[in-house]
mmCIF file of C-alpha atoms and ligand atoms in Angstrom:
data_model
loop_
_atom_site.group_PDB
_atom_site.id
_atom_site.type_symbol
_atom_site.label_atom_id
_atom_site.label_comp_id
_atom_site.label_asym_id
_atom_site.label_seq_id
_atom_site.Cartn_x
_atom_site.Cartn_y
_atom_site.Cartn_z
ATOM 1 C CA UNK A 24 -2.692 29.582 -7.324
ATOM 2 C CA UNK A 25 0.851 28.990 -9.550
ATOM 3 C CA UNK A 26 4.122 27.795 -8.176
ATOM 4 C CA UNK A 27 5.159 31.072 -8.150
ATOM 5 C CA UNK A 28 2.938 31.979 -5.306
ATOM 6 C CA UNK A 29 4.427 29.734 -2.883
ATOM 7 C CA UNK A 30 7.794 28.778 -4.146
ATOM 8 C CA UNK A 31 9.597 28.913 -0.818
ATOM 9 C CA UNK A 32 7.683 25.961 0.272
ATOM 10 C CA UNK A 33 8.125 23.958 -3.583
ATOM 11 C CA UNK A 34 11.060 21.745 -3.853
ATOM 12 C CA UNK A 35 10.100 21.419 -7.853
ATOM 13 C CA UNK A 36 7.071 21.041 -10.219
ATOM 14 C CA UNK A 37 6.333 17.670 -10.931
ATOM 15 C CA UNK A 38 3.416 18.201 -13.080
ATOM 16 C CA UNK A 39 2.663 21.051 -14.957
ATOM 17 C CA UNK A 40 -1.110 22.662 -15.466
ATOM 18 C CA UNK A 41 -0.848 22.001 -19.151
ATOM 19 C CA UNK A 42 0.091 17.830 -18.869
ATOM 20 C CA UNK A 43 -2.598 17.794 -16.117
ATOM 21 C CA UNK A 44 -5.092 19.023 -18.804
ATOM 22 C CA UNK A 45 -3.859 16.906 -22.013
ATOM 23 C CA UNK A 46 -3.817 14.010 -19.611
ATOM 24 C CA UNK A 47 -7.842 14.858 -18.296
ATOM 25 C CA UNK A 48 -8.701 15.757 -22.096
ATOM 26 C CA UNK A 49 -6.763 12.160 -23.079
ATOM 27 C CA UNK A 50 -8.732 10.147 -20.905
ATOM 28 C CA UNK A 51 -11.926 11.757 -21.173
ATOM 29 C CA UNK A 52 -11.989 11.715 -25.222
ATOM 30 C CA UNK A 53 -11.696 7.558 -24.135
ATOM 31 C CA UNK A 54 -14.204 7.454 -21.453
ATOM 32 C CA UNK A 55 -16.521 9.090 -24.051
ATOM 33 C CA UNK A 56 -16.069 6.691 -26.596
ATOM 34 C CA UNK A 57 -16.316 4.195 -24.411
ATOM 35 C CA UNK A 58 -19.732 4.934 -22.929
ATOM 36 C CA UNK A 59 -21.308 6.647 -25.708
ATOM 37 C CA UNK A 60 -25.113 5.949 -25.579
ATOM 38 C CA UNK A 61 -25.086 5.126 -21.576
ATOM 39 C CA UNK A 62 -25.797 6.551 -18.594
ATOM 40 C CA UNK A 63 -22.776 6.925 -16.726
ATOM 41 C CA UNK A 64 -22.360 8.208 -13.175
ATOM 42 C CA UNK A 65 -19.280 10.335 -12.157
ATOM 43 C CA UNK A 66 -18.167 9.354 -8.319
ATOM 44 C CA UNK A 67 -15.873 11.275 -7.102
ATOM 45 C CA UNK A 68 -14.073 11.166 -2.773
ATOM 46 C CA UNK A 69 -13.933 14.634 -1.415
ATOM 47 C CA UNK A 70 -12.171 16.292 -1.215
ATOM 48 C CA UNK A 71 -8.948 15.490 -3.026
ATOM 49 C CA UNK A 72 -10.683 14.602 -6.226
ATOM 50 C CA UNK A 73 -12.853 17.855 -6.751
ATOM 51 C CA UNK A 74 -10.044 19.294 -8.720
ATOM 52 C CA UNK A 75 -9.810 16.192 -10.887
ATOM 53 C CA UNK A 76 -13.784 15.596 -11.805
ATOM 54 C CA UNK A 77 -14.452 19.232 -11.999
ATOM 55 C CA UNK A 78 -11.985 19.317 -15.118
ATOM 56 C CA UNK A 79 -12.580 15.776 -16.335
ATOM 57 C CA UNK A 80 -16.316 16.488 -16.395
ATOM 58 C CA UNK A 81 -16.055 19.189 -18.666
ATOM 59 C CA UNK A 82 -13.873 17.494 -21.301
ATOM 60 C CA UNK A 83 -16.171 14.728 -21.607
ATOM 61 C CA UNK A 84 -18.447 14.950 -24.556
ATOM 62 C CA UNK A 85 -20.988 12.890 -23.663
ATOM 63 C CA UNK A 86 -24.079 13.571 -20.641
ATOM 64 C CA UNK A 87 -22.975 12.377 -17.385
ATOM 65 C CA UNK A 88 -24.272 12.886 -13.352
ATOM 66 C CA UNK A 89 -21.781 13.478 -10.685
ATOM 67 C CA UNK A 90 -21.924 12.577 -6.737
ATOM 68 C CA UNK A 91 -19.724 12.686 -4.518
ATOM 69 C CA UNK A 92 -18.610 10.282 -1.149
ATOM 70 C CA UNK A 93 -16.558 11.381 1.856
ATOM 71 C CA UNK A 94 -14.755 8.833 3.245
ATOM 72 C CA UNK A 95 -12.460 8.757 6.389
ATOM 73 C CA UNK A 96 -9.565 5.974 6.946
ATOM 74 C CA UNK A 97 -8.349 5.057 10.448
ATOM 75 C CA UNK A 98 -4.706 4.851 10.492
ATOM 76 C CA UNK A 99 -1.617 6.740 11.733
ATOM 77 C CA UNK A 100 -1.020 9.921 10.886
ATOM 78 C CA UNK A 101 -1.164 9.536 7.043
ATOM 79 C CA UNK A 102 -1.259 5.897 6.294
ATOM 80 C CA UNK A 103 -4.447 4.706 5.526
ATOM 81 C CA UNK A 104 -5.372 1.453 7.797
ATOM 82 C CA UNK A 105 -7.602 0.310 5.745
ATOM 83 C CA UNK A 106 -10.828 0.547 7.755
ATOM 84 C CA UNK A 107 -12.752 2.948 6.329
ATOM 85 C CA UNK A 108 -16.037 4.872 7.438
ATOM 86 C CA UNK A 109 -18.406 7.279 5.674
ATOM 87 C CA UNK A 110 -18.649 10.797 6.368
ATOM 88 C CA UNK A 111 -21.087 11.586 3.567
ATOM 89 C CA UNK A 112 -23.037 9.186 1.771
ATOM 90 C CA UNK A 113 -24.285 9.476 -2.115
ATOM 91 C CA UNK A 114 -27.212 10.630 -2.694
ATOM 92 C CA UNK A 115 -28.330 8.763 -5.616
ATOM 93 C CA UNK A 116 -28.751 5.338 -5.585
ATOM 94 C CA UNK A 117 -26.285 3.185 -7.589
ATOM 95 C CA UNK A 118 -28.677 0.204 -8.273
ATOM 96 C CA UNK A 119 -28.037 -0.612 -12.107
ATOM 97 C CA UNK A 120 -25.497 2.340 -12.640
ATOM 98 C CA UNK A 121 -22.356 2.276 -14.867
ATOM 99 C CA UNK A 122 -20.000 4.049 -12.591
ATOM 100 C CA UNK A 123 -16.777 5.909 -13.146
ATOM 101 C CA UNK A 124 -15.402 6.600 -9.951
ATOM 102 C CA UNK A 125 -12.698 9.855 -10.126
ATOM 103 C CA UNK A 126 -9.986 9.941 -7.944
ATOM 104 C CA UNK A 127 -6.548 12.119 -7.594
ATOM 105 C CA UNK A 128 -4.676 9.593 -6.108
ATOM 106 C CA UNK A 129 -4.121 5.848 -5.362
ATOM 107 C CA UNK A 130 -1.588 5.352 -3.170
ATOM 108 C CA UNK A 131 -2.002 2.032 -0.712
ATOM 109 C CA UNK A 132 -5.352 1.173 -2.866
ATOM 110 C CA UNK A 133 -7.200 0.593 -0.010
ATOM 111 C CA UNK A 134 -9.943 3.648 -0.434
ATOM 112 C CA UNK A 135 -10.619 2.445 -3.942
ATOM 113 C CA UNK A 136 -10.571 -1.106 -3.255
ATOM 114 C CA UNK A 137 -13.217 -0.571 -0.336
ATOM 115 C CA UNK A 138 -15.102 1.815 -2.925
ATOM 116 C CA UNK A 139 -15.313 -0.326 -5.239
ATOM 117 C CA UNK A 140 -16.642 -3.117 -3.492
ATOM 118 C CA UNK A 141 -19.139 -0.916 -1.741
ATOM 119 C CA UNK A 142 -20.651 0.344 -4.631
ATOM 120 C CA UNK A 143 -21.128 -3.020 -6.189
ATOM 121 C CA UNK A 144 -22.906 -4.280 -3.068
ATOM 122 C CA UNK A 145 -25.181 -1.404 -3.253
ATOM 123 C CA UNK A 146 -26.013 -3.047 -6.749
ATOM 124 C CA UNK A 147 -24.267 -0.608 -9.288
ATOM 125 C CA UNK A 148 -24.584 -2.494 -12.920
ATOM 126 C CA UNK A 149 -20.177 -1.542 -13.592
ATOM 127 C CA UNK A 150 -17.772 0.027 -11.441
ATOM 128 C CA UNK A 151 -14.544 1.382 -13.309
ATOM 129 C CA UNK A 152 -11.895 3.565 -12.280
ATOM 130 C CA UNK A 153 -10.333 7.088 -13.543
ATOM 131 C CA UNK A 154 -7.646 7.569 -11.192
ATOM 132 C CA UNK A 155 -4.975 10.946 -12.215
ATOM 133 C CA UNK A 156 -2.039 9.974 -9.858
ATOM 134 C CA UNK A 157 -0.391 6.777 -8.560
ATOM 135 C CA UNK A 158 2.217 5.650 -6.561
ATOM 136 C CA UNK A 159 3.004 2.326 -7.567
ATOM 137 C CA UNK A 160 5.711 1.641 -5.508
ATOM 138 C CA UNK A 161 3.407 2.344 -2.241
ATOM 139 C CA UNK A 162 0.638 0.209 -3.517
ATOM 140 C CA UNK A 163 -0.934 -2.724 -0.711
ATOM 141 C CA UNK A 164 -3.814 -3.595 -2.282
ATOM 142 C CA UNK A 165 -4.455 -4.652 -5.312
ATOM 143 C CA UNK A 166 -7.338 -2.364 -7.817
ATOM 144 C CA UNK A 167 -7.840 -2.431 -11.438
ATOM 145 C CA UNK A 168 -8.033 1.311 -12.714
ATOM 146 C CA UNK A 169 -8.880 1.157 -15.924
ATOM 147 C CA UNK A 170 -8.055 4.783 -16.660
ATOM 148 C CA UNK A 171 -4.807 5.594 -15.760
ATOM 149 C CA UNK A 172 -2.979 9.027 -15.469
ATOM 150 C CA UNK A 173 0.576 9.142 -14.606
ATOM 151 C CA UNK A 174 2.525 7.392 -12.333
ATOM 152 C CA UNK A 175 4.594 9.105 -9.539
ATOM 153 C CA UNK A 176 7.497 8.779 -7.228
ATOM 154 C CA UNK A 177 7.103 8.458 -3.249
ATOM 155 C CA UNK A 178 7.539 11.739 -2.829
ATOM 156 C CA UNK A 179 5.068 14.485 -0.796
ATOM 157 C CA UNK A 180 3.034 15.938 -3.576
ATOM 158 C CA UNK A 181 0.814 18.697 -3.468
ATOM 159 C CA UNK A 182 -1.456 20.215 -5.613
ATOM 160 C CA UNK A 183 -5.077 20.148 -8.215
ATOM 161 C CA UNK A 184 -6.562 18.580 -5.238
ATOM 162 C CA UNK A 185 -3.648 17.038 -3.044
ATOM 163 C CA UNK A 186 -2.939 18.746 0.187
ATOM 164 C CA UNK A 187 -0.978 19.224 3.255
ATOM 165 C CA UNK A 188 -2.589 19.927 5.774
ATOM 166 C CA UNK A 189 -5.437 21.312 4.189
ATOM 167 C CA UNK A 190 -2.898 23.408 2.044
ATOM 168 C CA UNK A 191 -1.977 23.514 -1.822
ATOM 169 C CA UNK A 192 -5.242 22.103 -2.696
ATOM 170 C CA UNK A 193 -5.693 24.956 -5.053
ATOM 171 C CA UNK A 194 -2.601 24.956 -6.517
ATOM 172 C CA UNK A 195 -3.237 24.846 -10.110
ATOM 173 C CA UNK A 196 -0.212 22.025 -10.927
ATOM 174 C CA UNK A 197 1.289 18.997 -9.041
ATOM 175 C CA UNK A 198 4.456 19.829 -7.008
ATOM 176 C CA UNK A 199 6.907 17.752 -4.618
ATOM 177 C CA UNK A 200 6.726 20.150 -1.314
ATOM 178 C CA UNK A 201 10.186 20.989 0.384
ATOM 179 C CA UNK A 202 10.653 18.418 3.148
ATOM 180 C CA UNK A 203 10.875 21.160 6.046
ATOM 181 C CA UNK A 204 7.739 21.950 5.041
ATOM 182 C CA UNK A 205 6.300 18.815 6.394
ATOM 183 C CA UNK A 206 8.937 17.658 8.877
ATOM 184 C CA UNK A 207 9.737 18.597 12.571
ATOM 185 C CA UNK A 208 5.855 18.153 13.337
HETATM 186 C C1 LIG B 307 -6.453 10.558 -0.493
HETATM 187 C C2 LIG B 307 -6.912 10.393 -1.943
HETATM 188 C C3 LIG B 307 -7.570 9.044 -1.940
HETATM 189 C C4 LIG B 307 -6.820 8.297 -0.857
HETATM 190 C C5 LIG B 307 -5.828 7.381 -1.495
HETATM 191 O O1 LIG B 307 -7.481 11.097 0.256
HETATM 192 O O2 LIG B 307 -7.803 11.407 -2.335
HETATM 193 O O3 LIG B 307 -8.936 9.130 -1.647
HETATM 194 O O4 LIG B 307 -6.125 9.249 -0.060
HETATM 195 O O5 LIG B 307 -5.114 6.684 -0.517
HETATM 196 P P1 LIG B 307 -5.098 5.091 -0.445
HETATM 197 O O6 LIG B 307 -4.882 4.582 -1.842
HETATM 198 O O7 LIG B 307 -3.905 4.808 0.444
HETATM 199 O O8 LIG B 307 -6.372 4.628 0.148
HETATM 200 P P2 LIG B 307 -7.264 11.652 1.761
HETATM 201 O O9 LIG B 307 -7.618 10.560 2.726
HETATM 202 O O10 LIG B 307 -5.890 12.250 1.878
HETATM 203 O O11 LIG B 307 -8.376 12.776 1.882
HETATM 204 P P3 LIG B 307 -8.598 14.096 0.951
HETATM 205 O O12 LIG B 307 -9.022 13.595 -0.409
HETATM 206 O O13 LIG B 307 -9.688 14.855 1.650
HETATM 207 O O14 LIG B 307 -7.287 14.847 0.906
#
């Protein structure tokens, strides 16, 4: 789905398709280099990151496995609390792993931050991060993403994974949605 398709809800493109994809092919020509010769394991939280490792893994040029987490947070409406619980488990066992977790977004930090410590308690040998979107300015906890896409406003962005509502997940670029889209709930 383009902009096109749903312009009356768009305010304006903030990323196109074709920076989303020299970004992914950017940080995946590094993540190969940097793990050529190991065995790395792609992590990704559903569902907002499916987008993100579905392209990333394919510009990779090296052999990698993929698995997946769903995670809840309990907060308010949409700010994460911090406690977190698991939907869906791995199904591999990280014990001795060099992990690349994938995410779309970091906004407060606290998924990743939780994530990360998890997965290093289950044993995992090195846990790094890939993470396409942050918000810096909305940032409460502090986590060390190694590979970093670009850096956004604190706006309502949608799109390659982000939603509202369950919407615009399948829009193929990253938009700021108009704010009566949203508002008046
Ligand atoms: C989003 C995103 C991250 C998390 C980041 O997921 O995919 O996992 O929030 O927020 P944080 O840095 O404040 O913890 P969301 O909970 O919206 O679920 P979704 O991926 O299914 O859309």
């Amino acid at each position: 789905m383009q902009i096109a398709d749903v312009q009356d809800e768009i305010d304006h493109e903030l990323i196109t398709k074709a920076q989303i994809a020299s970004k992914i092919h950017e940080v995946a020509a590094r993540v190969s280099k940097d793990y050529q010769g190991r065995d790395l394991l792609l992590v990704a939280v559903l569902k907002g990151a499916v987008n993100t490792i579905s392209a990333f893994s394919q510009a990779l040029s090296i052999p990698v496995q993929m698995d997946f987490m769903s995670l809840s947070s309990y907060g308010s409406g949409t700010e994460s609390s911090g406690t977190i619980a698991i939907r869906q488990d791995l199904s591999c066992d990280v014990r001795g792993r060099h992990i690349l977790i994938v995410e779309d977004i970091v906004d407060s930090g606290r998924t990743l931050a939780w994530l990360v410590e998890e997965l290093k308690r289950r044993g995992a040998a090195s846990v790094e991060i890939f993470a396409l979107l942050e918000k810096p300015s909305r940032r409460e906890v502090d986590v060390d993403v190694r590979y970093r896409g670009y850096e956004i406003p604190d706006e309502f962005v949608v799109g390659f994974g982000l939603d509202y509502d369950e919407r615009f997940r399948n829009l193929d670029s990253i938009a700021v949605l108009k704010p009566e889209v949203y508002q008046g709930e």
